[in-house]
Tab-separated table of C-alpha atoms in Angstrom:
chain	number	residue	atom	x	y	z
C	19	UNK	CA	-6.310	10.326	-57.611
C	20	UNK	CA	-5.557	7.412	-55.270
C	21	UNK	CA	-4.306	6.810	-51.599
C	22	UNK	CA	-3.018	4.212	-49.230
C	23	UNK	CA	-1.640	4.098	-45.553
C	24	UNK	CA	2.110	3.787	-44.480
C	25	UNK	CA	2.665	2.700	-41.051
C	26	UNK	CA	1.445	5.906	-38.823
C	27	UNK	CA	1.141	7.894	-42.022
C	28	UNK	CA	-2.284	8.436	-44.702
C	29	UNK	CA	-0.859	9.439	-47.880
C	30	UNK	CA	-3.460	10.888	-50.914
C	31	UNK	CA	-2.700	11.241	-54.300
C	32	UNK	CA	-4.238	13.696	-56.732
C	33	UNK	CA	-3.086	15.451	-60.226
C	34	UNK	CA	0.348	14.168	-59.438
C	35	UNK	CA	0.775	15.756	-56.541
C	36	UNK	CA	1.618	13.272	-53.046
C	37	UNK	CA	0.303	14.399	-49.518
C	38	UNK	CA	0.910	13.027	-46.507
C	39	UNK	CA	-1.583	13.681	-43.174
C	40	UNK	CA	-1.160	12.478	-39.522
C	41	UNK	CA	-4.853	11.459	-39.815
C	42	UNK	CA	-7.505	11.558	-42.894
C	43	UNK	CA	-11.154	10.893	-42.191
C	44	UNK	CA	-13.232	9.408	-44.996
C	45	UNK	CA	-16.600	10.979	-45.819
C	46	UNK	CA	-17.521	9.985	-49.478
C	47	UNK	CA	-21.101	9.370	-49.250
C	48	UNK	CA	-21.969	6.951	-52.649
C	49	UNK	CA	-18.362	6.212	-52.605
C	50	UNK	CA	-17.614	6.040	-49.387
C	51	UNK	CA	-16.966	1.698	-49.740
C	52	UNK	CA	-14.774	2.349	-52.987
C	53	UNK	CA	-12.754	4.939	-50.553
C	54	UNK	CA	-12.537	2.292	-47.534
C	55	UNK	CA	-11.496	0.007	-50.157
C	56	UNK	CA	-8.401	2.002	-51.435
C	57	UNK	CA	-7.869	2.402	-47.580
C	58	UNK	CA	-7.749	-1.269	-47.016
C	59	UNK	CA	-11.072	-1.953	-45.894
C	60	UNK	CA	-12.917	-4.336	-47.894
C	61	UNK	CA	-15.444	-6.181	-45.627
C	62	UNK	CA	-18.223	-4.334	-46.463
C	63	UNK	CA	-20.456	-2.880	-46.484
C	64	UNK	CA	-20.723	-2.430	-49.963
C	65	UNK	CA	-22.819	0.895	-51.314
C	66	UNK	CA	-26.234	0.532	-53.296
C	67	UNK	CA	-27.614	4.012	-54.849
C	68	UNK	CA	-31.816	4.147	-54.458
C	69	UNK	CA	-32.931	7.496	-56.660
C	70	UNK	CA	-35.606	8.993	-54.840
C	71	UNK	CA	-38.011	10.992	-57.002
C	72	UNK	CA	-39.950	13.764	-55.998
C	73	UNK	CA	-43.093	15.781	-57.934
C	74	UNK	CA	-43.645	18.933	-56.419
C	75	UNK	CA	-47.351	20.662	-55.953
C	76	UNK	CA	-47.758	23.643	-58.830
C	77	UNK	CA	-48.353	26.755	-57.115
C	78	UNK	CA	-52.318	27.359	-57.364
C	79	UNK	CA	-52.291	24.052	-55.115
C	80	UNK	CA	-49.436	24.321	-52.381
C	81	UNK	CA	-51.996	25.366	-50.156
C	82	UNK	CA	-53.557	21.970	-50.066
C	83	UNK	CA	-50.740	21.215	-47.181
C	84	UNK	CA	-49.816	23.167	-44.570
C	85	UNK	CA	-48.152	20.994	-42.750
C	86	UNK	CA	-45.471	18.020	-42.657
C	87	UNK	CA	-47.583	14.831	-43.608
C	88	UNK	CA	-45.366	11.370	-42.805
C	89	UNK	CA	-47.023	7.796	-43.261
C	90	UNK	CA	-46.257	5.273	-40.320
C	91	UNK	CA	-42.592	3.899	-40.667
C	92	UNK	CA	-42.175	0.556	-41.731
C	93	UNK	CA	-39.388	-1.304	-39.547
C	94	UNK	CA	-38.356	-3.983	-42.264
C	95	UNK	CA	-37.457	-0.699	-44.620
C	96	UNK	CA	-34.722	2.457	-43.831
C	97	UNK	CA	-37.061	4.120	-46.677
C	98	UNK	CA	-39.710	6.910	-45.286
C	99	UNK	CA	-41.982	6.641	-47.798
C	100	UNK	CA	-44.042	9.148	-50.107
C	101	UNK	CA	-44.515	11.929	-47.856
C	102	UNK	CA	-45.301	15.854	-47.970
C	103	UNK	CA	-42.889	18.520	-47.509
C	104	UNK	CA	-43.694	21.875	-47.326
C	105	UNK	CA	-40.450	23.680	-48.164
C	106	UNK	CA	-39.375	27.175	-46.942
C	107	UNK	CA	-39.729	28.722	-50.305
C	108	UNK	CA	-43.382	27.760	-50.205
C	109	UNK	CA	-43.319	24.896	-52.474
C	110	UNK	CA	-44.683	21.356	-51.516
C	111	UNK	CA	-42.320	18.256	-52.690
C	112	UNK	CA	-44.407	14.828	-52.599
C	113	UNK	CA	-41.996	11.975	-52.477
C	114	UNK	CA	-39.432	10.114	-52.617
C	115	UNK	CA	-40.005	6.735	-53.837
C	116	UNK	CA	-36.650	4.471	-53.952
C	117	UNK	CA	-35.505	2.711	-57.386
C	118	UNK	CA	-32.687	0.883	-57.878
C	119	UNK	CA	-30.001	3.848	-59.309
C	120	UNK	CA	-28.471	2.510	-62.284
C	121	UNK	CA	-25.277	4.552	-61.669
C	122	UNK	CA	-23.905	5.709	-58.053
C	123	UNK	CA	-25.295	9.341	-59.358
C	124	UNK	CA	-28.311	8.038	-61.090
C	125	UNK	CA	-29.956	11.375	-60.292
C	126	UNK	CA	-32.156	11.296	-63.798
C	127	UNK	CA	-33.759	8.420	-64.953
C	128	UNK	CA	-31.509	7.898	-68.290
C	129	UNK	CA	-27.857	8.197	-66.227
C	130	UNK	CA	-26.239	4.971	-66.108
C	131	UNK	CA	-22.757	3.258	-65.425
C	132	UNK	CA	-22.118	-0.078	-66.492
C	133	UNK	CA	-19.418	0.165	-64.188
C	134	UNK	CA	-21.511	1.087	-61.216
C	135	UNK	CA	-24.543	-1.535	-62.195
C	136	UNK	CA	-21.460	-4.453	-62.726
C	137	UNK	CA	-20.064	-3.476	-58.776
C	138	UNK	CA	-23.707	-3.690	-57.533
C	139	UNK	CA	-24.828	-6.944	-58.666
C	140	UNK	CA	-20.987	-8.471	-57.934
C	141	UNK	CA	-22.131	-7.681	-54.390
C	142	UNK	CA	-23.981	-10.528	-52.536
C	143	UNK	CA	-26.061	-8.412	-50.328
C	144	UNK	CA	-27.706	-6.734	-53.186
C	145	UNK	CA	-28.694	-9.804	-54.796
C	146	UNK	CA	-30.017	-11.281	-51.661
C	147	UNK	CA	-32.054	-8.047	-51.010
C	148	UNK	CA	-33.160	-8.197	-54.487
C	149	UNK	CA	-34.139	-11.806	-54.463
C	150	UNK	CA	-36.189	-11.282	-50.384
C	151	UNK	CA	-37.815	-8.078	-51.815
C	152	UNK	CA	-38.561	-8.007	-55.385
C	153	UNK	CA	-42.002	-7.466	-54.903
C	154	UNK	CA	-41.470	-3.842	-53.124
C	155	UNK	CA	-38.941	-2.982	-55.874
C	156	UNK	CA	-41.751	-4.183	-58.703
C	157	UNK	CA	-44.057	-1.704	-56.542
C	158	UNK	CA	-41.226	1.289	-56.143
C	159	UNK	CA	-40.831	0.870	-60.246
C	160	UNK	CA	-44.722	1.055	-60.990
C	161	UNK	CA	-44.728	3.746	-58.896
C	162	UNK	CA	-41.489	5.540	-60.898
C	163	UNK	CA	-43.171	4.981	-64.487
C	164	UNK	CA	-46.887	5.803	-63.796
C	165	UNK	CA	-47.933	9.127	-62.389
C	166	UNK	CA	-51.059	8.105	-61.754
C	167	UNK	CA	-49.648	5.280	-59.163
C	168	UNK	CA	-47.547	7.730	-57.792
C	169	UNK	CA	-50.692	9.338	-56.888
C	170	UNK	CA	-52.740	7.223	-55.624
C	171	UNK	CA	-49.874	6.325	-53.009
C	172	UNK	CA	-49.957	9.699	-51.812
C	173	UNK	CA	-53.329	10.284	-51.985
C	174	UNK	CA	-53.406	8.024	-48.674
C	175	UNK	CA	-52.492	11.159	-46.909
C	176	UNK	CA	-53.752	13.965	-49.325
C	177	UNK	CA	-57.018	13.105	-50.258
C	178	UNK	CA	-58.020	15.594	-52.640
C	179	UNK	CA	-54.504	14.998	-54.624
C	180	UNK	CA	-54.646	14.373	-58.686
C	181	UNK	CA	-52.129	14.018	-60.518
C	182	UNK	CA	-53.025	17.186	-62.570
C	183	UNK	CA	-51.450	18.582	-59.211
C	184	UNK	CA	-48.144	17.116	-59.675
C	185	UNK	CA	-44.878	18.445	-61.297
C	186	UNK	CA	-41.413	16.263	-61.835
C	187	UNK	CA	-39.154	17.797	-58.965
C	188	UNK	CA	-35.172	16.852	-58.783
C	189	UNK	CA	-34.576	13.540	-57.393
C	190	UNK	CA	-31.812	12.830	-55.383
C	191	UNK	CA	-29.778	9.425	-54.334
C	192	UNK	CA	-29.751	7.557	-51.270
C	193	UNK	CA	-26.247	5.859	-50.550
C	194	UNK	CA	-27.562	2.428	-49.052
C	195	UNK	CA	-25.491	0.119	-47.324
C	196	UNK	CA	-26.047	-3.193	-47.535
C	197	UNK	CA	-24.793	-6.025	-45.511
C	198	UNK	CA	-23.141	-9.141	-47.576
C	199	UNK	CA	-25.810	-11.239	-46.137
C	200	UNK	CA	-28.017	-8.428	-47.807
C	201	UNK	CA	-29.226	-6.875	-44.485
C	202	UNK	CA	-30.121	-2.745	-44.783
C	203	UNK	CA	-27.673	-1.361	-42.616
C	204	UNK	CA	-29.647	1.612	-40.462
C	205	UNK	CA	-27.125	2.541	-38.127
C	206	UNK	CA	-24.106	4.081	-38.042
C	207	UNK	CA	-20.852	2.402	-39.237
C	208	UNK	CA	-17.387	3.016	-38.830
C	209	UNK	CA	-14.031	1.825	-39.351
C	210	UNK	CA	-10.896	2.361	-38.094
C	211	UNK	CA	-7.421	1.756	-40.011
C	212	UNK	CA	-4.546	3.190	-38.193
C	213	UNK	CA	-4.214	6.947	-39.543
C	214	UNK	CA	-7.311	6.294	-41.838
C	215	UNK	CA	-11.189	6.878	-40.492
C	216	UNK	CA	-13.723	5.519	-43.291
C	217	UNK	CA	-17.487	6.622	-41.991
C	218	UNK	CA	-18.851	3.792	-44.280
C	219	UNK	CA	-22.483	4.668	-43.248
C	220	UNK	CA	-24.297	7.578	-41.372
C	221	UNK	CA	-28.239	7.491	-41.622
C	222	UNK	CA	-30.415	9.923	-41.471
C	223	UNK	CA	-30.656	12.159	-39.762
C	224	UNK	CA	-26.901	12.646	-40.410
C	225	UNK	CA	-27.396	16.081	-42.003
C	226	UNK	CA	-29.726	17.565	-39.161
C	227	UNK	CA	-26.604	16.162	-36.573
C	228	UNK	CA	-23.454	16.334	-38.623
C	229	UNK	CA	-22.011	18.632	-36.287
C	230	UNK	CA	-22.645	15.961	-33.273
C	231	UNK	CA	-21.749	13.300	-35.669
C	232	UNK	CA	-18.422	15.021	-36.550
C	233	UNK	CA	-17.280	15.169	-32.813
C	234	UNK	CA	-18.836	12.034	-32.059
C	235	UNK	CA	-15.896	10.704	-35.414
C	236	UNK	CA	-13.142	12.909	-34.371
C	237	UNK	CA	-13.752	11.658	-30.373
C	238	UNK	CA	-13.499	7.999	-31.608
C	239	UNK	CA	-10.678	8.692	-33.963
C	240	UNK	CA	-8.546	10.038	-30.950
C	241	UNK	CA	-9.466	6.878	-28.747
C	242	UNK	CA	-8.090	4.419	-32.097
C	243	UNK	CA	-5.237	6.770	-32.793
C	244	UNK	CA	-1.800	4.993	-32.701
C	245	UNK	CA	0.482	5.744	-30.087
């Protein structure tokens, strides 16, 4: 598949077939730079994937929380922390941490895309924020190979926690935007291209307001729209 813009007109390409749209809006999430890109947008930022893993409690122990537990946020970091989740199904998730994903879907450990890891470290930001805070991502990766660090990190909030507590749980991937001059980008980002609106970056909590996020783009989009 592909796509471009011609004049007032987006035009998308996929299994051979052409479409053309009045107005497309851009929502790809770990690919949402590589679909600016295509779109003619290539200022950045650029897209760096952070797999967050999670252990969940086993059964006989959910009932060690109750509640939500969240540690106090750090302001130089867009990452939560380890923190407890009760879940609706009755199950506990402890987590996430934030590694470096090896691939833009690096959702297990062993998936990985030259291709990604080669785009990541072409991009200046992410070498900048690896150089300013390689000793958090030394941390993140202890944390990532060693249960038992895992545990004592949440532990902080769960006193009685051991690690004989602790199940793997899915992990999933945050799509974090970094700056060229490395900066985390924590706010929302848009960009306008004629017919084309790329959302190159919506935080959380983007999924608990995508419905006032969606009119918030589509209010926007009208204002940019060409006459």
């Amino acid at each position: 598949g592909g796509g471009g813009r011609t004049g007032r007109a987006a035009r998308t390409r996929d299994d051979g077939q052409r479409y053309v749209f009045d107005q497309v809006v851009l929502c790809g999430g770990l690919h949402s730079d590589t679909l600016a890109r295509l779109a003619g947008d290539d200022k950045g930022p650029a897209i760096v994937p952070f797999r967050g893993e999670y252990f969940r409690l086993v059964p006989q122990r959910a009932n060690l929380v109750r509640g939500l537990v969240y540690p106090v946020p750090d302001p130089a970091y867009p990452f939560l922390g380890v923190h407890v989740t009760p879940r609706v199904d009755g199950t506990v998730d402890v987590g996430p941490n934030a590694v470096l994903g090896l691939a833009r879907e690096a959702y297990r450990r062993r998936d990985v895309s030259p291709r990604d890891l080669l785009a990541t470290l072409a991009w200046p930001g992410a070498l900048r924020l690896f150089r300013e805070h390689w000793r958090m991502g030394v941390r993140e990766m202890h944390g990532s190979l060693s249960k038992r660090a895992f545990t004592e990190a949440a532990r902080a909030y769960v006193p009685d926690l051991t690690a004989a507590d602790l199940v793997r749980a899915p992990a999933g991937v945050r799509a974090q935007a970094v700056d060229r001059d490395g900066g985390l980008v924590d706010d929302f980002r848009i960009s306008f291209l004629g017919p084309v609106t790329a959302v190159r970056n919506a935080p959380s909590p983007a999924a608990t307001s995508s419905l006032a996020i969606a009119r918030h783009v589509v209010e926007r989009m009208l204002e940019h729209r060409p006459c």
